Short mmCIF file of C-alpha atoms in Angstrom, two decimals:
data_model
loop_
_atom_site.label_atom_id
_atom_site.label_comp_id
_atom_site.label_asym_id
_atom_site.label_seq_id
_atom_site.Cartn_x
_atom_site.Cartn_y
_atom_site.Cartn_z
CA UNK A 1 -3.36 -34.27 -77.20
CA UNK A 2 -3.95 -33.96 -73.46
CA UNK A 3 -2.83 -31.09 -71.54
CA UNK A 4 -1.90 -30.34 -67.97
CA UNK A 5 -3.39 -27.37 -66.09
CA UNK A 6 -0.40 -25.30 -65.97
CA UNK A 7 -2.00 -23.14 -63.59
CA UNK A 8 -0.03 -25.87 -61.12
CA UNK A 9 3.73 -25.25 -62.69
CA UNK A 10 3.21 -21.32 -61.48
CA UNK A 11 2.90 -22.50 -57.73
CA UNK A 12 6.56 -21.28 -56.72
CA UNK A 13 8.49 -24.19 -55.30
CA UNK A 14 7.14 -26.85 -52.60
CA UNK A 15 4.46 -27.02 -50.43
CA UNK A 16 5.44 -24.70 -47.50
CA UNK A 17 5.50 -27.67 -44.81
CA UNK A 18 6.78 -30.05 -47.86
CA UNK A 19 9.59 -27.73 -47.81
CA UNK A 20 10.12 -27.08 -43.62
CA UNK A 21 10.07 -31.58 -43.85
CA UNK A 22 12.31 -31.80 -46.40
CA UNK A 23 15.65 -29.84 -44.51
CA UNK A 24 14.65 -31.53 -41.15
CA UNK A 25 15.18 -34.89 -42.82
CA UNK A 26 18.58 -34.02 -44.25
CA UNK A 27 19.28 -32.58 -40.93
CA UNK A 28 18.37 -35.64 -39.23
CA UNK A 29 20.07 -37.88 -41.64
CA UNK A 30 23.57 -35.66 -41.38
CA UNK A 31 23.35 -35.83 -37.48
CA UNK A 32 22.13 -39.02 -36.22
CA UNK A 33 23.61 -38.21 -32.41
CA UNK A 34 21.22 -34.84 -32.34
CA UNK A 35 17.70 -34.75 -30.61
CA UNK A 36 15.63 -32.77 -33.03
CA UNK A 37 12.95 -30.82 -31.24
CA UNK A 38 9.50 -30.20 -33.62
CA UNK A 39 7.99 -27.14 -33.05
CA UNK A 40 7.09 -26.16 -36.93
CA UNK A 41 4.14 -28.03 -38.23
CA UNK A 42 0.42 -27.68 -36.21
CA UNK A 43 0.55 -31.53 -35.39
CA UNK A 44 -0.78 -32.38 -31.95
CA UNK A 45 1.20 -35.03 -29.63
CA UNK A 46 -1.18 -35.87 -26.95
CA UNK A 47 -3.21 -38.79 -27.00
CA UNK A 48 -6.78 -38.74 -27.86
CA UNK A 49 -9.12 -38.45 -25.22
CA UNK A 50 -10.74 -41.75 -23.58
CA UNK A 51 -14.04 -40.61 -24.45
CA UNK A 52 -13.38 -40.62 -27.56
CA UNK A 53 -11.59 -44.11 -27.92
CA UNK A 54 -14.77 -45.44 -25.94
CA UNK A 55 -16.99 -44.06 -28.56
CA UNK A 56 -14.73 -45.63 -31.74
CA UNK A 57 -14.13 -49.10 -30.56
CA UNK A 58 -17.96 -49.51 -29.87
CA UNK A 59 -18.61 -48.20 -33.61
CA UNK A 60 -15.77 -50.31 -34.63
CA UNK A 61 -17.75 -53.25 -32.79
CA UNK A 62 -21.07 -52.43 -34.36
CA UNK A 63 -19.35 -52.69 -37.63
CA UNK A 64 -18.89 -56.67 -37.29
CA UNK A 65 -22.04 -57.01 -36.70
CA UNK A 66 -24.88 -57.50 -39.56
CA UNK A 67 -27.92 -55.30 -37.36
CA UNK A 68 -25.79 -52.36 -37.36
CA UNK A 69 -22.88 -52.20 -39.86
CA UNK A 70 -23.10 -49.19 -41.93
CA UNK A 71 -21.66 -48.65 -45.44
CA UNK A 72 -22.09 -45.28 -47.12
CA UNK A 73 -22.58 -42.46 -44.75
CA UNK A 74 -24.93 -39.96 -45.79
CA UNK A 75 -23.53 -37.25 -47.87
CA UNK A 76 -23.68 -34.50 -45.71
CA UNK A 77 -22.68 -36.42 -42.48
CA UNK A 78 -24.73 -38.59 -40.09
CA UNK A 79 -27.52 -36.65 -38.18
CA UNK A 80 -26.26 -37.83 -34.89
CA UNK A 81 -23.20 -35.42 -35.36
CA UNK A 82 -24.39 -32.62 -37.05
CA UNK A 83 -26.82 -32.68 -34.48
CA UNK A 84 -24.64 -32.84 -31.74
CA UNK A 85 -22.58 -29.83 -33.49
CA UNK A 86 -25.76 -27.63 -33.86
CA UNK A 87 -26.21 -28.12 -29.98
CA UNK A 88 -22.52 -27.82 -28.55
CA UNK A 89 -21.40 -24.96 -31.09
CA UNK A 90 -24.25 -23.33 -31.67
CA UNK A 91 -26.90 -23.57 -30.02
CA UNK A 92 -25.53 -23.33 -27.01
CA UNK A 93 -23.82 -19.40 -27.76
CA UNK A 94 -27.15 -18.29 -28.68
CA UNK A 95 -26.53 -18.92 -32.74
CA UNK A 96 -29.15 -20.14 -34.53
CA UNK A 97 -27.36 -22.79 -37.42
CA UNK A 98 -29.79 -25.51 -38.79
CA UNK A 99 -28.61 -29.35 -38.93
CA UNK A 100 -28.78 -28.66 -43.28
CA UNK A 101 -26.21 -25.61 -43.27
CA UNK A 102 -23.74 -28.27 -41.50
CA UNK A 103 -21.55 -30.47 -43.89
CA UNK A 104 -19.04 -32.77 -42.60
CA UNK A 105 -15.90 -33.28 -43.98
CA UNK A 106 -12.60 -35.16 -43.39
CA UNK A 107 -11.04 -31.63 -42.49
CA UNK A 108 -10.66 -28.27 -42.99
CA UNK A 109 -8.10 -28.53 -44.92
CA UNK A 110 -9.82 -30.15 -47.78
CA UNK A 111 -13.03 -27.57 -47.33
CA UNK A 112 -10.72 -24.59 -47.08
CA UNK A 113 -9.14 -25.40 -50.48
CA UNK A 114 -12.30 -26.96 -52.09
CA UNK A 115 -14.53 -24.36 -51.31
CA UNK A 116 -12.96 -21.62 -53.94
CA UNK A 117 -15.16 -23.81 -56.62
CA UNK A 118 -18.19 -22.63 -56.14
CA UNK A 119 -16.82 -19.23 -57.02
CA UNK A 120 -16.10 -17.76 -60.54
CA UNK A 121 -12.65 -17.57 -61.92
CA UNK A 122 -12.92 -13.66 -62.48
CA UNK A 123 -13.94 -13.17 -58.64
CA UNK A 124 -10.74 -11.08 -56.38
CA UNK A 125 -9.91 -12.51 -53.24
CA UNK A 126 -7.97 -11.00 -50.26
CA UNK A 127 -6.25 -12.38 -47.91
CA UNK A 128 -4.28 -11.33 -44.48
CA UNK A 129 -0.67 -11.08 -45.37
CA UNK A 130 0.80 -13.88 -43.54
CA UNK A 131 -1.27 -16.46 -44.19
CA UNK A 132 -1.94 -20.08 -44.14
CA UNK A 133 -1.17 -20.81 -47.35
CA UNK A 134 -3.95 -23.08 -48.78
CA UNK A 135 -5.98 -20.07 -49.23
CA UNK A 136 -3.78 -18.31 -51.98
CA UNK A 137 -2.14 -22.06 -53.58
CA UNK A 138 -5.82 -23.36 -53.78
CA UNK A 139 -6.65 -20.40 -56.00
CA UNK A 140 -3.65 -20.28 -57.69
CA UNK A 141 -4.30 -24.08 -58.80
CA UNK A 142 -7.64 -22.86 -60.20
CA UNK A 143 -6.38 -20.09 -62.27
CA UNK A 144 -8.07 -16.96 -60.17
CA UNK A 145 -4.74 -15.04 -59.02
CA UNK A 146 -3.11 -14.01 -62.34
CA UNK A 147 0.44 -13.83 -62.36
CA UNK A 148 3.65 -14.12 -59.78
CA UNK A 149 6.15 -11.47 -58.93
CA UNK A 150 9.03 -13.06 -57.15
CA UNK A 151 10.30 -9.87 -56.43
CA UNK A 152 7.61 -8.80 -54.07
CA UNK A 153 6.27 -12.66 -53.64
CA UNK A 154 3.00 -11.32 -54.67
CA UNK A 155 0.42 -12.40 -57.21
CA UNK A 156 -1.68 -10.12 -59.15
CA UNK A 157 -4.83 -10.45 -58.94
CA UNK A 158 -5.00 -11.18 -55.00
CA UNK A 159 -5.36 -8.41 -53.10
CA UNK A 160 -2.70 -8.78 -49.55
CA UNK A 161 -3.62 -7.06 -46.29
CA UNK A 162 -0.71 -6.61 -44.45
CA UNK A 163 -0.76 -8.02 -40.70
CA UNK A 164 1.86 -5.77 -38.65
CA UNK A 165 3.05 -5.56 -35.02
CA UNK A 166 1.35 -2.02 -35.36
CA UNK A 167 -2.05 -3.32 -36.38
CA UNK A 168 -1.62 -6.19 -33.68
CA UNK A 169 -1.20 -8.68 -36.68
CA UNK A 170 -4.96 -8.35 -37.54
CA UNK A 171 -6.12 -7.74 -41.01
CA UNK A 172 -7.27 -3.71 -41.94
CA UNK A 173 -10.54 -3.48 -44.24
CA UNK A 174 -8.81 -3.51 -47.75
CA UNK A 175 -8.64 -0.25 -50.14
CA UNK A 176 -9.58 -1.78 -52.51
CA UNK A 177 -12.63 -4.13 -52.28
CA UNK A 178 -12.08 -7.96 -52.86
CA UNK A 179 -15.78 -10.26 -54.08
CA UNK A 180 -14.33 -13.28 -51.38
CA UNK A 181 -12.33 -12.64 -47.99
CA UNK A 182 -10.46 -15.13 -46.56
CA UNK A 183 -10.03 -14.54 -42.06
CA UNK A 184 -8.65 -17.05 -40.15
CA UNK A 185 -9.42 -15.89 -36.36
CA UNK A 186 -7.65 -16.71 -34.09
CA UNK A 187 -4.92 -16.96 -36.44
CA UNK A 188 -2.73 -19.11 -38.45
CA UNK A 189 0.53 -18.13 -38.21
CA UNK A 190 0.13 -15.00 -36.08
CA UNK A 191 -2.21 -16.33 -33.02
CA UNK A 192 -3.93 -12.64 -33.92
CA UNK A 193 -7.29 -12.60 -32.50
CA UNK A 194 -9.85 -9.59 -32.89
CA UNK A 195 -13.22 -8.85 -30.87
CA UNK A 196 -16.58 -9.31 -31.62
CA UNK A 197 -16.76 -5.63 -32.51
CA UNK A 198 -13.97 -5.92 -35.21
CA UNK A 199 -15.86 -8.30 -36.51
CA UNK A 200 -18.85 -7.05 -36.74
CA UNK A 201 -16.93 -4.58 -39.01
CA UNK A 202 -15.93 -7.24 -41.42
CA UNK A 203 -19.63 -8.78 -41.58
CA UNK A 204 -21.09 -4.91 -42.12
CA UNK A 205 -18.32 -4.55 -44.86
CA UNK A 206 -18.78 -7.92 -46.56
CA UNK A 207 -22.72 -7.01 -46.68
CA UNK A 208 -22.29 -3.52 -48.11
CA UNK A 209 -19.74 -4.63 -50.95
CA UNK A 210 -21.67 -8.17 -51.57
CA UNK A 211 -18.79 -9.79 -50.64
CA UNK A 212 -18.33 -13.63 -49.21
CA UNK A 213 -16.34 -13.90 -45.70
CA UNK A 214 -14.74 -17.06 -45.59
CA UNK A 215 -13.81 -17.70 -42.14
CA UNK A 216 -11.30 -20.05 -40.72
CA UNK A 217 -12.39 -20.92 -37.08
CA UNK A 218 -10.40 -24.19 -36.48
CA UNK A 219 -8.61 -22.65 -33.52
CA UNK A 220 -11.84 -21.16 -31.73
CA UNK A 221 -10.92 -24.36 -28.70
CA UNK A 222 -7.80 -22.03 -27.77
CA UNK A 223 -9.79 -18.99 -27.10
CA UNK A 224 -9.69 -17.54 -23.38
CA UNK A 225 -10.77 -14.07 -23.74
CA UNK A 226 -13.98 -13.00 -23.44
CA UNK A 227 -14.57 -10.62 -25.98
CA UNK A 228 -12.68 -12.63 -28.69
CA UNK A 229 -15.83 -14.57 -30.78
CA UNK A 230 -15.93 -17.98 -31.25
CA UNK A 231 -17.82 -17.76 -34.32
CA UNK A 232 -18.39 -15.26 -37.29
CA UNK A 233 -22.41 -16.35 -36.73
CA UNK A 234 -22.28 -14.41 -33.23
CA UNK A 235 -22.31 -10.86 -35.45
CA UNK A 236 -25.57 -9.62 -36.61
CA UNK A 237 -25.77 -9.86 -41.12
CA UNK A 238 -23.21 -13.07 -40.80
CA UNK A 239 -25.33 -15.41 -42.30
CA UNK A 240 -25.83 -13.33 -45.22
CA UNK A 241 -22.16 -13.14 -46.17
CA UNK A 242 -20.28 -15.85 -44.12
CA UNK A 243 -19.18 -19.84 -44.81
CA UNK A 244 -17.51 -20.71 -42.08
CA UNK A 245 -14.91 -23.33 -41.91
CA UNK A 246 -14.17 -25.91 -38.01
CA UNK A 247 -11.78 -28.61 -37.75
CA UNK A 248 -11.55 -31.30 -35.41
CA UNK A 249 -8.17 -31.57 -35.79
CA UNK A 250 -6.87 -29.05 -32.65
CA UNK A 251 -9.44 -29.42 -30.68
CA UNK A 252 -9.70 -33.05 -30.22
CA UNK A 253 -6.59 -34.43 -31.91
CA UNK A 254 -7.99 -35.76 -34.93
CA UNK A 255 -4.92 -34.88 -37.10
CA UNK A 256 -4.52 -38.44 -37.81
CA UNK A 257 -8.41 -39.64 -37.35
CA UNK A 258 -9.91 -36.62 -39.90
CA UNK A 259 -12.84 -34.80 -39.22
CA UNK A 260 -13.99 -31.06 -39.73
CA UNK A 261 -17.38 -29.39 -41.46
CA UNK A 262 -18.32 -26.39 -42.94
CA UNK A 263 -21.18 -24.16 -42.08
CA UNK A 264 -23.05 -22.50 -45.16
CA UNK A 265 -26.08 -21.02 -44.57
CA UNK A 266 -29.03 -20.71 -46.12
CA UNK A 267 -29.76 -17.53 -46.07
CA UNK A 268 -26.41 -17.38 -48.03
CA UNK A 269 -27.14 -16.35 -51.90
CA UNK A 270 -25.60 -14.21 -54.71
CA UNK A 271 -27.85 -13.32 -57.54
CA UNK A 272 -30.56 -15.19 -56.25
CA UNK A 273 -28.18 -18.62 -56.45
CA UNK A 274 -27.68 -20.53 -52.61
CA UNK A 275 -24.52 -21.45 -51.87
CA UNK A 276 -25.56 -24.01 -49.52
CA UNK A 277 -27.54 -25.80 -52.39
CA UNK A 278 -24.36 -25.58 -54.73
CA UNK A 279 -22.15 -27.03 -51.95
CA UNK A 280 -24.71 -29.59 -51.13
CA UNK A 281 -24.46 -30.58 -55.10
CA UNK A 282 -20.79 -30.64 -54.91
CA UNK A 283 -20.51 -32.83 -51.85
CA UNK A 284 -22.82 -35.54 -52.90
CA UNK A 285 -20.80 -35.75 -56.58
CA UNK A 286 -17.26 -35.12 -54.93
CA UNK A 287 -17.46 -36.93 -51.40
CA UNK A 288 -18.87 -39.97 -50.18
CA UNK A 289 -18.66 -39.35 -46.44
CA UNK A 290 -16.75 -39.65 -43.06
CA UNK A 291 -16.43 -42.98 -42.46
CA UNK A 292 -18.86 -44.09 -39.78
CA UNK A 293 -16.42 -44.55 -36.93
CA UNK A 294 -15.11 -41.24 -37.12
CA UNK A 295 -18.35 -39.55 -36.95
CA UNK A 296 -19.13 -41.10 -33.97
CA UNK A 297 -15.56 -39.98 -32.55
CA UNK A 298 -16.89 -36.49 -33.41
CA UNK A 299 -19.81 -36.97 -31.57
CA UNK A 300 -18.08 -37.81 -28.33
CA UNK A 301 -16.19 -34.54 -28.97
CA UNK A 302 -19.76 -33.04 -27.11
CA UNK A 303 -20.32 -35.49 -24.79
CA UNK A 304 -19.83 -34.03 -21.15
CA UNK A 305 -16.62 -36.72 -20.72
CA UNK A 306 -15.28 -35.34 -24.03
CA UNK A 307 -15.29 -31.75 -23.12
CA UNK A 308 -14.41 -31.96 -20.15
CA UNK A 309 -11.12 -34.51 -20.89
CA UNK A 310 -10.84 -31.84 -23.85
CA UNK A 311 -10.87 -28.91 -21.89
CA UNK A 312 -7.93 -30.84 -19.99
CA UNK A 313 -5.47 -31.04 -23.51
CA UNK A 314 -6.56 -27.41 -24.94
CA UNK A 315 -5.21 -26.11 -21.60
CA UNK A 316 -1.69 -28.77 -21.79
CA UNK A 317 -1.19 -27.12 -25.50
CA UNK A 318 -1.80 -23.74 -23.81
CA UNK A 319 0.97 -24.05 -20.88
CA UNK A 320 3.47 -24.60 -23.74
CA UNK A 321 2.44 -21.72 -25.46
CA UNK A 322 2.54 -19.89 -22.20
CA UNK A 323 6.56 -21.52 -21.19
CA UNK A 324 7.34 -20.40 -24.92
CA UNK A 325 6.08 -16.80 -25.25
CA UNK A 326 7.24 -16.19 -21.77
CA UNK A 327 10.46 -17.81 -21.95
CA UNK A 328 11.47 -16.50 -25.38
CA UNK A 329 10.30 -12.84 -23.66
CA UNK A 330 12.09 -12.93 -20.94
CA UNK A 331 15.52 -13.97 -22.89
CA UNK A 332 15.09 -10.90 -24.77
CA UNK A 333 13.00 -12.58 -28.16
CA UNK A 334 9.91 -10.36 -29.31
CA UNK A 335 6.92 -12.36 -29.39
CA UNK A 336 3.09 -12.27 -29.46
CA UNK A 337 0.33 -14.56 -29.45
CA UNK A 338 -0.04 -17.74 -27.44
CA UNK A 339 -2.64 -16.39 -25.15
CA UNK A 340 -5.78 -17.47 -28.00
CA UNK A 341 -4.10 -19.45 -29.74
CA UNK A 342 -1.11 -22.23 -29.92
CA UNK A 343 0.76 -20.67 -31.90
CA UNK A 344 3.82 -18.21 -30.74
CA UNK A 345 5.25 -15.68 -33.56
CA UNK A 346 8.53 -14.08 -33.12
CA UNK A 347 10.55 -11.59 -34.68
CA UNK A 348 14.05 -13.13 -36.06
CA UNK A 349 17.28 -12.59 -34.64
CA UNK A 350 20.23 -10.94 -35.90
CA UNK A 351 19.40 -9.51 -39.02
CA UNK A 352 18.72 -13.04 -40.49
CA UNK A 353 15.42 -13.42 -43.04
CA UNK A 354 13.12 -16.05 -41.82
CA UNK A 355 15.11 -19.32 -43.56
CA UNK A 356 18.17 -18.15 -41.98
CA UNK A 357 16.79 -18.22 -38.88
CA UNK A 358 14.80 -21.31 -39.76
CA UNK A 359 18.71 -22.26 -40.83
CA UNK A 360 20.25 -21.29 -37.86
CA UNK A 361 17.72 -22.68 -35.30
CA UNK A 362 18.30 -26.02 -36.36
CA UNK A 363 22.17 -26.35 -36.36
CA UNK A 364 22.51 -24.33 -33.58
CA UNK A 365 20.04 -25.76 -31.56
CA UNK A 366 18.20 -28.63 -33.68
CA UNK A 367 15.22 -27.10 -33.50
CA UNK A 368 12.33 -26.96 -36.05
CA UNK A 369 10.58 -24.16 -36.41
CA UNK A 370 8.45 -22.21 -39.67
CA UNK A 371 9.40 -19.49 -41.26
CA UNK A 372 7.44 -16.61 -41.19
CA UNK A 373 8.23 -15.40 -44.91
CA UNK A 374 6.47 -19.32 -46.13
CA UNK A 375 3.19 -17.57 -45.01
CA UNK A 376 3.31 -14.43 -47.51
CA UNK A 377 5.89 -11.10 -47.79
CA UNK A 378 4.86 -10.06 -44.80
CA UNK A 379 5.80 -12.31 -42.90
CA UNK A 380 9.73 -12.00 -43.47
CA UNK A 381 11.48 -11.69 -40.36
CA UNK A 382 9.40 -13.80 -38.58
CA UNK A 383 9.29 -17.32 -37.24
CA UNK A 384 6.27 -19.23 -35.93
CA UNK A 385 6.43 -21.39 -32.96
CA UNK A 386 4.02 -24.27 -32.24
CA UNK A 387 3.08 -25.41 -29.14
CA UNK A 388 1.38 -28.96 -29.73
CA UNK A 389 4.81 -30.25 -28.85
CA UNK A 390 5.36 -32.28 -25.34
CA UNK A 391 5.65 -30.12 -22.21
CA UNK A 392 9.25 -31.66 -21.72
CA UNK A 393 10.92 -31.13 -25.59
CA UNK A 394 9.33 -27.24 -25.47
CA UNK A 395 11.03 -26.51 -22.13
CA UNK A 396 14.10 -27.99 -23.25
CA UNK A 397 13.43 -26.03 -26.43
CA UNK A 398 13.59 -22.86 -25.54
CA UNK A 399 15.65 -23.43 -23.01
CA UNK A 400 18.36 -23.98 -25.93
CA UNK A 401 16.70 -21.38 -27.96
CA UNK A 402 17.45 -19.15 -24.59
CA UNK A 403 21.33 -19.87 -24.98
CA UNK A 404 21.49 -18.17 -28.99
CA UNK A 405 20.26 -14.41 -27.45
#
């Protein structure tokens, strides 16, 4: 008789976004004569950049046309892009990636979940403590966690470091030592960033305890201080230990088009085994490509129109960060981040846990926020703020948010 992997039925409740959807609907639904104000889910509102448009509808032209229609893209992406990714991330901050440790994707998303399969079921991760949460549910769905308190809304065999206002919501090196790390920098929900130095910590660390660093870079676009790295490949030993994970998604507004890749090098091995040859293996059986358009979207992404016109929406997203943080601040809300990152994280108001606040936001002031305690334990009594939203609905956002201190 077939059986289901039950490791699914321990995931407690929804999807954390599934769940954040779910009450704005009802909210919607119950007051029709309300403008709800978004401000919860990473989703970008700007338009994608002309460059970028110019680039698909001349791929979506050579696809009506027998000389240069393409079917099947190659497994590992087109050469064009991962070319043009070599040159504009790498290359040109002194990193030395090859085209063949680049894989595209359709997101990070998708790589940041799949990538836990090339690991063994009996390997320990760790993870910052809040979190995005495909890190932990993508393990938990493969059986490597063990078993779920709800008391503590912990799981066994996953090993939390605690991000605090007193460590400046930046992961410590663990006590006890994890065989795959999971950093997300700058980060998801926290806007945390940490320097090159502090990284260089984590690399050295990784190396000594032959450990894998799997590190979340989709929001390196947002970064405006100097000393904050823009890649886990600028530290000396990173190749050795690292897989690092880029969207397309934040930087260039391809929520809805799809795009990412994942860097594994191939100086990457455990006992002797590459990495980058297993991944290789699992992308040509699992994935048959980026469609052909989109790739070519990507490539744009490096053209000199595209980063400039880029440069231009990273900075719109970063005024609303700045009109949140500094408007929450000044009506009396404490709040960090938003200076590397578009995200704003705040402590909650009144006593409440984070889905009261989340509660009380939204009929007080139909607004839609996240709650900080969807992201792991630590992150009860906070709230994160996004600020992909239009410049007008975040003023008039925290302008109302201004009238609950």
């Amino acid at each position: 008789m077939v059986k289901v992997n039950d490791n699914y039925q321990k995931l407690p409740g929804s999807y954390l976004f599934s769940t954040v959807g779910k009450k704005e609907r009802e909210y919607r639904a119950a007051h029709p004569d309300k403008k709800v104000i978004k401000l919860s889910i990473g989703d970008v509102t700007q338009p994608i950049a002309p460059a970028i448009i110019d680039a698909m509808h001349k791929s979506v032209d050579e696809m009506g046309v027998r000389e240069t229609f393409r079917g099947y893209a190659p497994d590992l992406g087109y050469e064009f892009l991962r070319s043009a990714i070599v040159k504009g991330d790498y290359a040109s901050r002194g990193m030395d990636i090859a085209i063949d440790e680049i894989f595209v994707s359709d997101g990070a998303k998708s790589d940041s979940a799949n990538i836990q399969e090339l690991f063994a079921l009996d390997n320990v991760i760790a993870v910052g403590d809040p979190v995005y949460p495909v890190y932990v549910d993508s393990n938990v769905m493969a059986g490597r966690t063990g078993t779920y308190d709800p008391a503590t809304g912990q799981w066994s065999n996953v090993i939390y470091m605690p991000c605090l206002e007193e460590n400046g919501f930046a992961p410590m090196l663990p006590d006890k030592v994890p065989d795959i790390i999971y950093l997300c920098f700058p980060n998801n929900p926290t806007g945390a960033t940490i320097t090159r130095d502090q990284l260089q910590k984590w690399v050295d660390y990784a190396n000594e305890k032959k450990a894998v660093i799997i590190y979340d870079a989709a929001y390196e676009a947002y970064i405006s201080e100097a000393d904050v790295p823009h890649s886990i490949y600028e530290c000396d030993g990173a190749k050795k230990c690292a897989i690092e994970l880029r969207s397309f998604s934040k930087n260039a507004g391809f929520t809805g088009v799809r795009l990412g890749f994942t860097v594994i090098p191939k100086a990457l091995t455990i006992d002797g085994v590459s990495l980058n040859a297993m991944w290789a293996r699992r992308h040509g059986t699992k994935y048959n490509g980026a469609p052909y358009i989109v790739q070519r979207a990507g490539e744009a992404v490096y053209s000199e129109a595209g980063r400039a016109q880029l440069k231009e929406q990273v900075a719109y997203y970063m005024n609303n960060a700045k009109v949140i943080k500094e408007g929450l601040a000044q009506a009396g809300y404490s709040v960090s981040g938003g200076v590397n990152a578009p995200y704003i994280w705040l402590k909650t108001t009144g006593g409440m846990n984070s889905w009261e606040f989340f509660d009380y936001l939204l009929n007080e002031a139909s607004v839609v926020g996240t709650p900080g305690s969807g992201f792991g334990p630590s992150g009860e009594g906070y709230f994160r703020l996004t600020a992909f939203g239009t410049y007008e609905d975040t003023v008039e956002a925290i302008e109302r948010m201004k009238k609950l201190i």
